Short mmCIF file of C-alpha atoms and ligand atoms in Angstrom, two decimals:
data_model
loop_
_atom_site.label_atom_id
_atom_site.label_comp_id
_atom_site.label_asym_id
_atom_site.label_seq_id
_atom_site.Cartn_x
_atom_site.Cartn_y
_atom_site.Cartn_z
CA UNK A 1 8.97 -18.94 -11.94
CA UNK A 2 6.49 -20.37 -9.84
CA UNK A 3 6.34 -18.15 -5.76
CA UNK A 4 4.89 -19.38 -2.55
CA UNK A 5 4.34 -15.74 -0.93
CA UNK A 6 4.47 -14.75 2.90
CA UNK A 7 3.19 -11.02 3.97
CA UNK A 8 3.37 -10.37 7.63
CA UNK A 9 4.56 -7.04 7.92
CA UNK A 10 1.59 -5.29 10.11
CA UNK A 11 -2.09 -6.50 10.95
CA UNK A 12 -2.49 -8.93 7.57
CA UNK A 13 -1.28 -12.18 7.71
CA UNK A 14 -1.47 -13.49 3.84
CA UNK A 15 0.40 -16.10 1.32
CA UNK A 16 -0.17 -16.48 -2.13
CA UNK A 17 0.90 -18.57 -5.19
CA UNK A 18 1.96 -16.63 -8.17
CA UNK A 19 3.56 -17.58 -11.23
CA UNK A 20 4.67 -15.54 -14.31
CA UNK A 21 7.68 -13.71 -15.58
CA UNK A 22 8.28 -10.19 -15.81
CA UNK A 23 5.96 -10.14 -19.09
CA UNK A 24 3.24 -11.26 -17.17
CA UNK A 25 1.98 -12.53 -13.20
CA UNK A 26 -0.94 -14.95 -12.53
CA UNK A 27 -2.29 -15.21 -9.44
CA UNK A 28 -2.95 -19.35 -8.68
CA UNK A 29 -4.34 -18.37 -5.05
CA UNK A 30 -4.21 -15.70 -2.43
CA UNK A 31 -5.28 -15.54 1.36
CA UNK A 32 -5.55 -13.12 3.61
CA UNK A 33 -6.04 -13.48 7.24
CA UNK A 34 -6.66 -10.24 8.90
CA UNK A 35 -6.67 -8.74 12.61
CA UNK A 36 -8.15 -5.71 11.54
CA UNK A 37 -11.41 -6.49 13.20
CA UNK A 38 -9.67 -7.28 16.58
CA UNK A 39 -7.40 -3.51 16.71
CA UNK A 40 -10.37 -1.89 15.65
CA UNK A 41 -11.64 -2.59 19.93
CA UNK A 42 -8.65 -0.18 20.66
CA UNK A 43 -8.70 2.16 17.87
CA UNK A 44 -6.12 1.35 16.21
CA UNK A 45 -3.10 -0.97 15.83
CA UNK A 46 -1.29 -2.40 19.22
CA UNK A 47 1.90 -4.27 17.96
CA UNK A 48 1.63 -6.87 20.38
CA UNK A 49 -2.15 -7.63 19.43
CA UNK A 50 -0.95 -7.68 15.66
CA UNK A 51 2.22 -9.86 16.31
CA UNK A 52 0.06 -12.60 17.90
CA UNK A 53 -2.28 -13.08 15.55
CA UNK A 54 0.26 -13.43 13.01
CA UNK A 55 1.48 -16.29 15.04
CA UNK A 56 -2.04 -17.72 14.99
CA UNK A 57 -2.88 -17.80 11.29
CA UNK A 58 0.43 -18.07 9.80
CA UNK A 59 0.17 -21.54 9.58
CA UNK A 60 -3.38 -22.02 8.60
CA UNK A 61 -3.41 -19.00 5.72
CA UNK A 62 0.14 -20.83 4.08
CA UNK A 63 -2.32 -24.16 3.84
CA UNK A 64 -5.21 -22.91 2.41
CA UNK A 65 -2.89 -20.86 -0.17
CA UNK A 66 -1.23 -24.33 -0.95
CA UNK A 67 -4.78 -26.22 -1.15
CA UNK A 68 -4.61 -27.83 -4.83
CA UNK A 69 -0.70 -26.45 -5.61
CA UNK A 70 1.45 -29.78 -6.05
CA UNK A 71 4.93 -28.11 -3.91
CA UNK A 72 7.33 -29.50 -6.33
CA UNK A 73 6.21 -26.76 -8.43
CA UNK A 74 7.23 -24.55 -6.49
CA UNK A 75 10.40 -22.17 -7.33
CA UNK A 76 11.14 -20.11 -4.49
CA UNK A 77 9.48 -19.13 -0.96
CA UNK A 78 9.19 -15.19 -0.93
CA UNK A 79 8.81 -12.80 2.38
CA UNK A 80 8.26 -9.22 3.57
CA UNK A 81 11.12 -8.48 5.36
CA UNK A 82 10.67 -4.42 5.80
CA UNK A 83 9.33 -2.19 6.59
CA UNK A 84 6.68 -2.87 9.26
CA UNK A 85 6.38 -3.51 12.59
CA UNK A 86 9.22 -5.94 14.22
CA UNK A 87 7.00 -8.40 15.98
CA UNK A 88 4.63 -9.00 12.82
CA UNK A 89 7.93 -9.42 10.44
CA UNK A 90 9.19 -11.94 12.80
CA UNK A 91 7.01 -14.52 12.09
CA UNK A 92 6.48 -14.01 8.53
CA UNK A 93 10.31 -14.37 7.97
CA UNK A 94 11.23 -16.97 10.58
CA UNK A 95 8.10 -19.11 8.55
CA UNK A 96 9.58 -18.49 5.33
CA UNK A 97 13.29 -19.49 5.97
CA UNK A 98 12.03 -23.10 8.10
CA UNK A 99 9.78 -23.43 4.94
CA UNK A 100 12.66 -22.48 2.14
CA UNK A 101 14.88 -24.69 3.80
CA UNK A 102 12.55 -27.85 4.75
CA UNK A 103 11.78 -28.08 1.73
CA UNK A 104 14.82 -27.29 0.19
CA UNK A 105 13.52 -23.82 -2.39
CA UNK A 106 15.54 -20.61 -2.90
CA UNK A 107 14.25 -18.09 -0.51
CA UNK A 108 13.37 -14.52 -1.93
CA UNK A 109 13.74 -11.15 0.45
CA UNK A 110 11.05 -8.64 -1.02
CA UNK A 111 10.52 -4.68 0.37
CA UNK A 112 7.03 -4.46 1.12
CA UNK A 113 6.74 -1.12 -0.47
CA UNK A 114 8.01 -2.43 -3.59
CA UNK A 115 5.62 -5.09 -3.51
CA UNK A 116 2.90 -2.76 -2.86
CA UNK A 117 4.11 -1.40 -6.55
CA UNK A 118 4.40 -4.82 -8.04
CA UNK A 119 1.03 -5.23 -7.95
CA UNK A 120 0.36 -3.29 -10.99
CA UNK A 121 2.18 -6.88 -13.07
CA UNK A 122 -1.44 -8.35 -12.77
CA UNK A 123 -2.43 -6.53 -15.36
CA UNK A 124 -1.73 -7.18 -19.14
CA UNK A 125 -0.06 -5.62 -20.82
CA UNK A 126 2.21 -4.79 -18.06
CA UNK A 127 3.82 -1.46 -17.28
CA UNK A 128 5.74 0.29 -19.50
CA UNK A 129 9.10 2.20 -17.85
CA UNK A 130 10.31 4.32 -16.77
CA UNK A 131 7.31 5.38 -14.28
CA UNK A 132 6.17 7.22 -11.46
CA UNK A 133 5.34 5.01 -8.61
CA UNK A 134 3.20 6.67 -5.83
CA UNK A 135 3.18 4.52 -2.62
CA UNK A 136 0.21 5.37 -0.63
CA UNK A 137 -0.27 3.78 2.55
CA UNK A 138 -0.46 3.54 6.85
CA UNK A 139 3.16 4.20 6.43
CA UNK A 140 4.38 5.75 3.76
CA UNK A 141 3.60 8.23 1.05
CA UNK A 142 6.50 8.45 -1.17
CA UNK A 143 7.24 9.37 -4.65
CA UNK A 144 9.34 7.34 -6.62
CA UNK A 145 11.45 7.20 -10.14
CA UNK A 146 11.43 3.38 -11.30
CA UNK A 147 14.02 3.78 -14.25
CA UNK A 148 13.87 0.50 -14.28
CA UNK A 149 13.13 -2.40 -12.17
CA UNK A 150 16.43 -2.81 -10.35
CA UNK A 151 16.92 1.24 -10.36
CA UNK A 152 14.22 2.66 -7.91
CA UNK A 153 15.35 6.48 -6.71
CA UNK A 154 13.16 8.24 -3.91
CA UNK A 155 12.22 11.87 -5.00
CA UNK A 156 9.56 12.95 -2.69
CA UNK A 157 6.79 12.25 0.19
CA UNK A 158 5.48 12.95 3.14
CA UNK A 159 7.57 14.82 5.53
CA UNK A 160 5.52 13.95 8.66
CA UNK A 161 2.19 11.58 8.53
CA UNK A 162 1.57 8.82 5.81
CA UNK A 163 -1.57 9.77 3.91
CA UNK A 164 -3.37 6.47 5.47
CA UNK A 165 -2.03 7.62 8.58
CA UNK A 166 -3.84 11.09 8.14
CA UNK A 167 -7.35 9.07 7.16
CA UNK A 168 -6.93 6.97 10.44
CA UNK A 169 -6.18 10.28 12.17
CA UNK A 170 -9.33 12.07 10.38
CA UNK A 171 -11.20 9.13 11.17
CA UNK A 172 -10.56 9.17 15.06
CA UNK A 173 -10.83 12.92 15.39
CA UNK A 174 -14.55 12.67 13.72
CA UNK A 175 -15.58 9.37 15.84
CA UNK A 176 -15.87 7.25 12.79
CA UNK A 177 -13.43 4.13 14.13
CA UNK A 178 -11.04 2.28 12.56
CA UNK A 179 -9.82 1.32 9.98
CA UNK A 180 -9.90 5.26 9.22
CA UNK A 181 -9.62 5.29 5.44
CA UNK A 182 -12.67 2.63 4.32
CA UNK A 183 -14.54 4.98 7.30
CA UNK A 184 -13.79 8.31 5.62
CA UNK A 185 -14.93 7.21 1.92
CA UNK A 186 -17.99 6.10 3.51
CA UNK A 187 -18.94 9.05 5.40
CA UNK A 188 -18.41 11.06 2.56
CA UNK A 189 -20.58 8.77 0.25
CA UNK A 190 -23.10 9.76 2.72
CA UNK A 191 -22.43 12.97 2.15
CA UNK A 192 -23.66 13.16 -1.35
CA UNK A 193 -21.34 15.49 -3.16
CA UNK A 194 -22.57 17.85 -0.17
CA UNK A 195 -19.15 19.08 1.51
CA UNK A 196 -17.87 22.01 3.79
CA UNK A 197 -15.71 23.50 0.94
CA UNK A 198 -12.50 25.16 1.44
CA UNK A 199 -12.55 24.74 4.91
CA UNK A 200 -9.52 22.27 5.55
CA UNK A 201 -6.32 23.54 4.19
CA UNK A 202 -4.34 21.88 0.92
CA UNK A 203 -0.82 21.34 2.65
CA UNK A 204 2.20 22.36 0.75
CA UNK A 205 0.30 22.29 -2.57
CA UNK A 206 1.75 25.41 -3.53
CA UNK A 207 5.19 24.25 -2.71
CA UNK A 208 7.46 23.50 -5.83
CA UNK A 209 8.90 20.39 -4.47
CA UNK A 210 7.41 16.49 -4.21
CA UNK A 211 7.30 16.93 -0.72
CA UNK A 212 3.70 16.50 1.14
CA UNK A 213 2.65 16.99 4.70
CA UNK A 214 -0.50 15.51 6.36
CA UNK A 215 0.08 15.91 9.87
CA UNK A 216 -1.56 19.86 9.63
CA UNK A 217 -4.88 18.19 8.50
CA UNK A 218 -5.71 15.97 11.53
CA UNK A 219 -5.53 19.32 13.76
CA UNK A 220 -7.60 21.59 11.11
CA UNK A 221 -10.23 18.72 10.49
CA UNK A 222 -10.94 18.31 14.71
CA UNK A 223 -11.04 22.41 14.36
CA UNK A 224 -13.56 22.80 12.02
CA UNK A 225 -15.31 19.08 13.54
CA UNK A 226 -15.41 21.68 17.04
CA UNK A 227 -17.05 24.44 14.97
CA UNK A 228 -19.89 22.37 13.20
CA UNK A 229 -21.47 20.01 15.01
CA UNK A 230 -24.22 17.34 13.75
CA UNK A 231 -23.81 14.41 11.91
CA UNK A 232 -24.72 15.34 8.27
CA UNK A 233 -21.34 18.16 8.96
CA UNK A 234 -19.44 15.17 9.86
CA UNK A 235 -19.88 14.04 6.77
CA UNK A 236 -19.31 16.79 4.77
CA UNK A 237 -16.22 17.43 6.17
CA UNK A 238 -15.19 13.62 5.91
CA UNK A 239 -15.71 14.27 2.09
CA UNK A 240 -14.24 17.21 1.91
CA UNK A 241 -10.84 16.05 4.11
CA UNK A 242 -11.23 12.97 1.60
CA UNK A 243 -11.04 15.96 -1.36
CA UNK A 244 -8.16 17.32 0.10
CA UNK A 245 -5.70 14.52 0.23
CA UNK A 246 -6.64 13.62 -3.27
CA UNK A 247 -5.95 17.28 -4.23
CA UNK A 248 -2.60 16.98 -3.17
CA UNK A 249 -1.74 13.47 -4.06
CA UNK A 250 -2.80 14.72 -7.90
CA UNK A 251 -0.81 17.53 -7.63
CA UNK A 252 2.21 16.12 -6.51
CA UNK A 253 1.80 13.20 -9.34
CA UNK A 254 1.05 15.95 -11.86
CA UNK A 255 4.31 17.54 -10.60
CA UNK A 256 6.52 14.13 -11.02
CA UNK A 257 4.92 13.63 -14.13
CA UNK A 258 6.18 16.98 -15.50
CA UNK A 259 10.03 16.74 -14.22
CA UNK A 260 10.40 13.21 -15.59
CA UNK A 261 8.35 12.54 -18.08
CA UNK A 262 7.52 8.31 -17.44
CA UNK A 263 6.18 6.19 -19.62
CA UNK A 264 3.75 5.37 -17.04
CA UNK A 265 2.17 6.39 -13.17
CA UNK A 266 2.19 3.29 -11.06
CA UNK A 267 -0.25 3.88 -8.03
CA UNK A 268 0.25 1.83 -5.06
CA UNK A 269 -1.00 0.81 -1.40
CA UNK A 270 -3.82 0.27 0.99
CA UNK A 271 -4.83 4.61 0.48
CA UNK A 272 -5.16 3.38 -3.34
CA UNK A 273 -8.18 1.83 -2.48
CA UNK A 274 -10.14 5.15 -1.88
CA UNK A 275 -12.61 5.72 -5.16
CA UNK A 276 -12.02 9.67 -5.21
CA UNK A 277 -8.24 9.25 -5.05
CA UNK A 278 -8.33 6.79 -8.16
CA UNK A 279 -11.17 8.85 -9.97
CA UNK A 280 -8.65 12.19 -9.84
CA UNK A 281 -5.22 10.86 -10.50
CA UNK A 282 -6.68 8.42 -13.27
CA UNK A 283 -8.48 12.02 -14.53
CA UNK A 284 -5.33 13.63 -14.64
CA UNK A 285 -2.70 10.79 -15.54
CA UNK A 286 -5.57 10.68 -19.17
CA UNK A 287 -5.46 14.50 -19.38
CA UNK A 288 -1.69 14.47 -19.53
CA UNK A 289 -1.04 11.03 -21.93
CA UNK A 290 0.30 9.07 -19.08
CA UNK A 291 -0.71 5.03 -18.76
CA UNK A 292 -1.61 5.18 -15.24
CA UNK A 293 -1.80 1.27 -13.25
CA UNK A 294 -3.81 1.36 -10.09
CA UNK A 295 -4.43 -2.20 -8.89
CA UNK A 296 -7.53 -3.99 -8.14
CA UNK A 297 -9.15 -2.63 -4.93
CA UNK A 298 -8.40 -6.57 -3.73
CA UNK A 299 -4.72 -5.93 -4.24
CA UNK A 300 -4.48 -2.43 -2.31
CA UNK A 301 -4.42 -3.58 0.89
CA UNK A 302 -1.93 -5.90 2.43
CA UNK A 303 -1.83 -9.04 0.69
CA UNK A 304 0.53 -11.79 -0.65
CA UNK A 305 0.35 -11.61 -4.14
CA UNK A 306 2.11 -8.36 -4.52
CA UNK A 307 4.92 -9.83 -2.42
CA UNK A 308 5.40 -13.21 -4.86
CA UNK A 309 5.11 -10.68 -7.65
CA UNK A 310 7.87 -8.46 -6.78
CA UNK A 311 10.25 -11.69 -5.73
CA UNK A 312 9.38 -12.42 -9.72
CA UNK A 313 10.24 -8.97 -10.67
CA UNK A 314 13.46 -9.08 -8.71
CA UNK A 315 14.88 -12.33 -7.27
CA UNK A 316 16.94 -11.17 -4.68
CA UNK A 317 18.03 -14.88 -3.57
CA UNK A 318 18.22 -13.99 0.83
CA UNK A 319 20.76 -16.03 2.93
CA UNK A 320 18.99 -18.52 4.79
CA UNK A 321 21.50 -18.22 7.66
CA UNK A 322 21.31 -14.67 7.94
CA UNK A 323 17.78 -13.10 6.95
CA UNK A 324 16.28 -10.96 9.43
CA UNK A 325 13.36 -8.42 9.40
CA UNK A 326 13.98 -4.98 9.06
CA UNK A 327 11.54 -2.94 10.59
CA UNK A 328 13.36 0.80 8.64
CA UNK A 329 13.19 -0.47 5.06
CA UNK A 330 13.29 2.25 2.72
CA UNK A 331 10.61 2.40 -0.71
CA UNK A 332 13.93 2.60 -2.91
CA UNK A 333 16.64 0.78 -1.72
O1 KG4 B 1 -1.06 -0.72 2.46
P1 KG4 B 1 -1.81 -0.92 3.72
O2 KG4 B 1 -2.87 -2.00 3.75
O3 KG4 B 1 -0.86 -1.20 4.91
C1 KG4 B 1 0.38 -0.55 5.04
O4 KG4 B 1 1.35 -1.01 4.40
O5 KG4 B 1 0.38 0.48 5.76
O6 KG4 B 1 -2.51 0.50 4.06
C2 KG4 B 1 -3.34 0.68 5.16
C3 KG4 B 1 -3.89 2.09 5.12
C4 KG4 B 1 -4.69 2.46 6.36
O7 KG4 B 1 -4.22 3.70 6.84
C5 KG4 B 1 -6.11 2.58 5.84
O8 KG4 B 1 -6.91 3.55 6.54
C6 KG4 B 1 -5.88 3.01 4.40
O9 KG4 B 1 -4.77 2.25 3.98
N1 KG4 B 1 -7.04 2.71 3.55
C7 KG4 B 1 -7.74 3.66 2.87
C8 KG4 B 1 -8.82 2.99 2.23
N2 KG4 B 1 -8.72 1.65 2.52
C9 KG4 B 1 -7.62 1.51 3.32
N3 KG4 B 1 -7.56 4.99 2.80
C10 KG4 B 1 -8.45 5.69 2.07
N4 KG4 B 1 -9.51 5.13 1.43
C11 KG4 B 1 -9.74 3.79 1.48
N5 KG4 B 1 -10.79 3.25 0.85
ZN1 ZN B 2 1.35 -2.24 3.03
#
């Protein structure tokens, strides 16, 4: 099945071609338009700002993903309808159902989060299941049992911040701008395995469920920022808030991994981007005989690709009539 992907749900605008089965996905193009650059002026995302550049280059990023693709090839138009922020899924979906129905193609309703897991099809061979899926992003961290593609069950996250919520927190609290996350790994490359150790706390890693917190961190990292002043400190506590999350994220896999036992641990979402996060779960995933899929740094982040790839994993044919966005999406629903 050949895809013509739409992503709109925050401050990316992207579409992609993809084509495959559930053996395999190819990537024929994928765009991605992004406002990043714009929210960074106010520190962080306004909706309003995001929604109206999604209205801007919509249009333009659909073209240039279609530049050389002949559209009677084309299968199915796939969108993000959930979860994200209402004005930014507007446009996405609204564009995908006058497209899907112009031009007469099924049209495919994909959760974002679930995209952000499909991702790992790029690779070949692809995933093995049952897995672990860890969705890591400005949203959500979550936990997830994939028994099998159309089985997903939620069994543990974040109780208060996201993870990449936590690194845009850090990030603010220590004057490094925003996007926090690219910020923090920076800083802390700076920092050259120099950190302030043990000085930030390790939420709830001593706590024998999958649940995480991050919302303790931002108030213990502007603490210690208050306490030791100077820019090389900065640093080393930007690494060694970076050490932390990872600490916990590996914990909490290491903790899935032992109650279910998956064939694999599927790593997903823009926080999957961070180098120290991948070294330690791909470090521990190896030390306990588990394949472990991170995608491409490229494919972390917002982007279409991931969307057409999870309307090829599951073709959940939408209603033209009747598709809306919605803004509460769950990771396993
Ligand atoms: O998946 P994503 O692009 O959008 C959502 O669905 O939320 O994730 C964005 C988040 C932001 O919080 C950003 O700071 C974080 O991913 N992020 C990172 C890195 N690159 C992006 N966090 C840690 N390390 C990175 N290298
Ligand atoms: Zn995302």
């Amino acid at each position: 099945m050949r895809v013509l992907a739409i992503e709109s749900t925050c401050d990316e605008t992207a579409a992609a071609v993809v084509d495959g089965n559930r053996k395999g996905i190819e990537i024929i193009s994928s765009k991605v338009a992004s406002s990043s650059e714009i929210q960074a002026k106010y520190g962080g995302i306004v909706p309003e700002v995001a929604a109206r550049e999604q209205v801007r280059s919509v249009i333009p990023v659909i073209k240039e993903a279609l530049e050389g693709v002949d559209k009677k090839t084309i299968d199915a138009v796939a969108v993000s309808y959930g979860p994200g922020l209402m004005g930014s899924l507007l446009i996405g979906v609204e564009t995908a159902k006058s497209l899907a129905l112009a031009w007469n193609k099924k049209l495919i309703n994909v959760n974002h989060l679930e995209a952000h897991i499909s991702a790992n099809w790029f690779r070949s061979p692809v995933p093995d299941l049952p897995a672990i899926g860890l969705i890591i992003s400005g949203g959500h961290s979550d936990l997830v049992w994939i028994h099998d593609l159309n089985d997903w069950e939620w069994i543990g996250g974040t109780l208060d911040d996201a993870a990449g919520e936590a690194f845009d927190k850090a990030a603010r609290v220590l004057g490094l701008g925003y996007p926090g996350g690219p910020a923090i790994q920076r800083a802390a490359d700076e920092a050259e395995g120099e950190r302030l150790p043990d000085r930030l706390p390790r939420p709830m890693i001593h706590d024998d469920s999958l649940n995480m917190s991050f919302s303790g961190l931002k108030a213990a990292v502007a603490k210690v920022a208050a306490e030791t002043k100077g820019e090389k400190n900065i640093r080393m506590l930007a690494a060694d808030f970076n050490e932390a999350v990872a600490d916990v994220l590996a914990k909490k896999s290491l903790m899935a991994i032992a109650a279910k036992k998956p064939r694999s641990l599927l790593v997903a979402g823009g926080v999957a981007a961070n180098k120290k996060i991948r070294e330690r779960l791909t470090e521990m995933a190896e030390a306990h005989d588990v394949d472990i899929f991170i995608p491409e740094i490229k494919y972390c982040g917002d982007n279409a690709a991931m969307v057409g790839a999870a309307a090829i994993l599951k073709p959940r044919e939408a209603n033209i009539a009747v598709l809306g966005p919605d803004p509460n999406l769950q990771s396993a629903k």
